[in-house]
Amino acid sequence: MKFENTLEFARQLDEKDPLRKYRDRFLFPKVNNKPVVYFTGNSLGLQPKNAKDYVDEVMKDWSELAVEGHFYAKKPWWDYHERLAKPLSKIVGAKPEEITVMNTLTVNLHLLMVSFYRPKGKRYKIICEEKAFPSDQYMFQSQVKFHGYTPENAIVEIKKRKGEHNFRTEDILSMIRDVGDECALILIGGVNYYTGQVFDMQKITKAGHDIGALVGWDLAHAAGNIELHLHDWNVDFAAWCSYKYMNSGPGNASGCFIHERFHDQREISRFEGWWGTSKDTRFLMKPEFEPMPNADAWQVSNASILSMAPYLASLQLFEEVGMQALIQKRKVIVSYLEFVLQEIDKQVESTFEIITPANPKERGTQLSVFLHGEGKKIFDYLMQNGVITDWREPNVIRLAPAPFYCSFEDMYSFGQILKEGILKKANQLSSEL
Ligand SMILES: *Cc1c(COP(=O)(O)O)cnc(C)c1O
């Protein structure tokens, strides 16, 4: 498609957008009395308007039924979380029984590592990407120390080549072969949080299995964003948070995927609790742990219903729309944003550089832009003028136009505000000279 950087053209794209009506299903913050251009759906998705109804329903059932709500609420609480498994299984490409929703992301990755990071003999190393999300780094360090190793020795980081912004699949695969039978676990962010690079999860998972390692994915930036086929890719386990592209609300629950081949392994190492036991016998309060025959066996505590409610509300929207439609729009809106950035770049003295891969197969909803020079001031200008983005040291803003609620007109308006900001900066500097 041939793009144009005009308001008229952007509005034409919006008119043709089959998802345009979904914008109205979300609540937008306002700056200067206008809804913002929201680029931080990769950090905290906007609130779907139906979320409140789902929360209110729980509050009402609680007030009217109290403990009886576990069994007699409109959506009984004792198996409330099970309602999330099916819609999630479609989003991440799994069977519903391979999904469970519980706790929060880092907690879940730790719990999953109890099962899937079992260092033994010379096989004890973890392969991850360099500069992983800090929580993941702390997790790796504390896990290897917990097992008696040192991070220097037991954590192997995949590196980028000098001067390059992204990882090369061939480098990752050759690193995996090099570590070989010393590798116990490969655990990488499916989409890199900083650059937005999408990893070739299928190839990497296979390479890991070829050397006898287990392979898990942190899908914080991938779930609800890109196409996933966790079951078919033979991924061992994965987890994600729901408050980013899945719009479930701040700090909300995390989803886990555990491949079905592990479900009947009775001896698997696992930290257990009563919500992981068979539903048929759970309330007999027996001393023996009888696991659920699915991913729910990894659940520890009873579900946090007030956080499941807005998550379920948001999944309702995903059910309505479907991942395919979101992916379709995402490809166009991200390309359009890229085009707008390139156009602005031609009109002002070049001050920025997109560090996200240009190949649409290697990126999702996010473009990370390196702002040279006066980056922080341009960022401040954007924020003051209704463009919500985020700042990552040393000089990067991340722009994630979530296809659910961002419009093509938003991309155009952002371009204009960015240009204004850069020109004002330039004028200000020259008047100061
Ligand atoms: C957002 C994010 C997290 C956040 O973890 P919480 O446990 O939910 O606070 C972890 N890892 C990655 C890669 C993330 O992007």
Coordinates of C-alpha atoms and ligand atoms in Angstrom, one line a residue, residues 42-43 104-109 129 132-136 139 188-193 218-221 240-244 251-254 398, ligand 1:
N42 CA 2.8 -2.4 25.8
S43 CA 3.2 -1.2 29.4
T104 CA 1.8 -12.6 38.6
L105 CA 4.4 -13.0 35.9
T106 CA 7.8 -13.1 37.8
V107 CA 6.2 -15.3 40.5
N108 CA 5.0 -17.7 37.9
L109 CA 8.3 -17.9 36.1
E129 CA 19.2 -12.8 26.1
A132 CA 16.8 -9.1 29.5
F133 CA 14.0 -7.3 31.4
P134 CA 15.5 -6.6 34.9
S135 CA 13.0 -8.8 36.7
D136 CA 14.1 -11.7 34.5
M139 CA 15.1 -14.2 38.6
I188 CA 14.1 -15.7 26.6
G189 CA 11.5 -12.9 26.2
G190 CA 9.5 -13.8 23.0
V191 CA 9.5 -10.1 22.1
N192 CA 12.3 -8.1 23.4
Y193 CA 10.9 -5.3 25.6
D218 CA 8.5 -15.0 28.8
L219 CA 5.7 -13.6 26.7
A220 CA 5.1 -10.4 28.6
H221 CA 5.4 -8.4 25.3
W240 CA 2.9 -13.7 30.4
C241 CA 1.4 -10.7 32.3
S242 CA -2.0 -9.5 31.2
Y243 CA -1.8 -5.8 31.9
K244 CA 0.2 -5.0 28.7
G251 CA -0.5 -5.5 38.2
N252 CA -3.0 -8.1 37.1
A253 CA -2.8 -11.9 37.0
S254 CA -0.4 -13.8 34.8
R398 CA 8.9 3.1 22.6
Ligands
LIG1 C1 6.6 -6.4 32.1 C2 7.5 -7.5 32.2 C3 7.7 -8.2 33.4 C4 6.9 -7.8 34.6 O1 6.8 -8.7 35.6 P1 5.8 -8.7 36.8 O2 6.1 -9.9 37.6 O3 4.4 -8.8 36.2 O4 5.9 -7.4 37.6 C5 8.5 -9.3 33.5 N1 9.3 -9.7 32.4 C6 9.2 -9.0 31.2 C7 10.0 -9.4 30.0 C8 8.3 -7.9 31.1 O5 8.2 -7.2 29.9

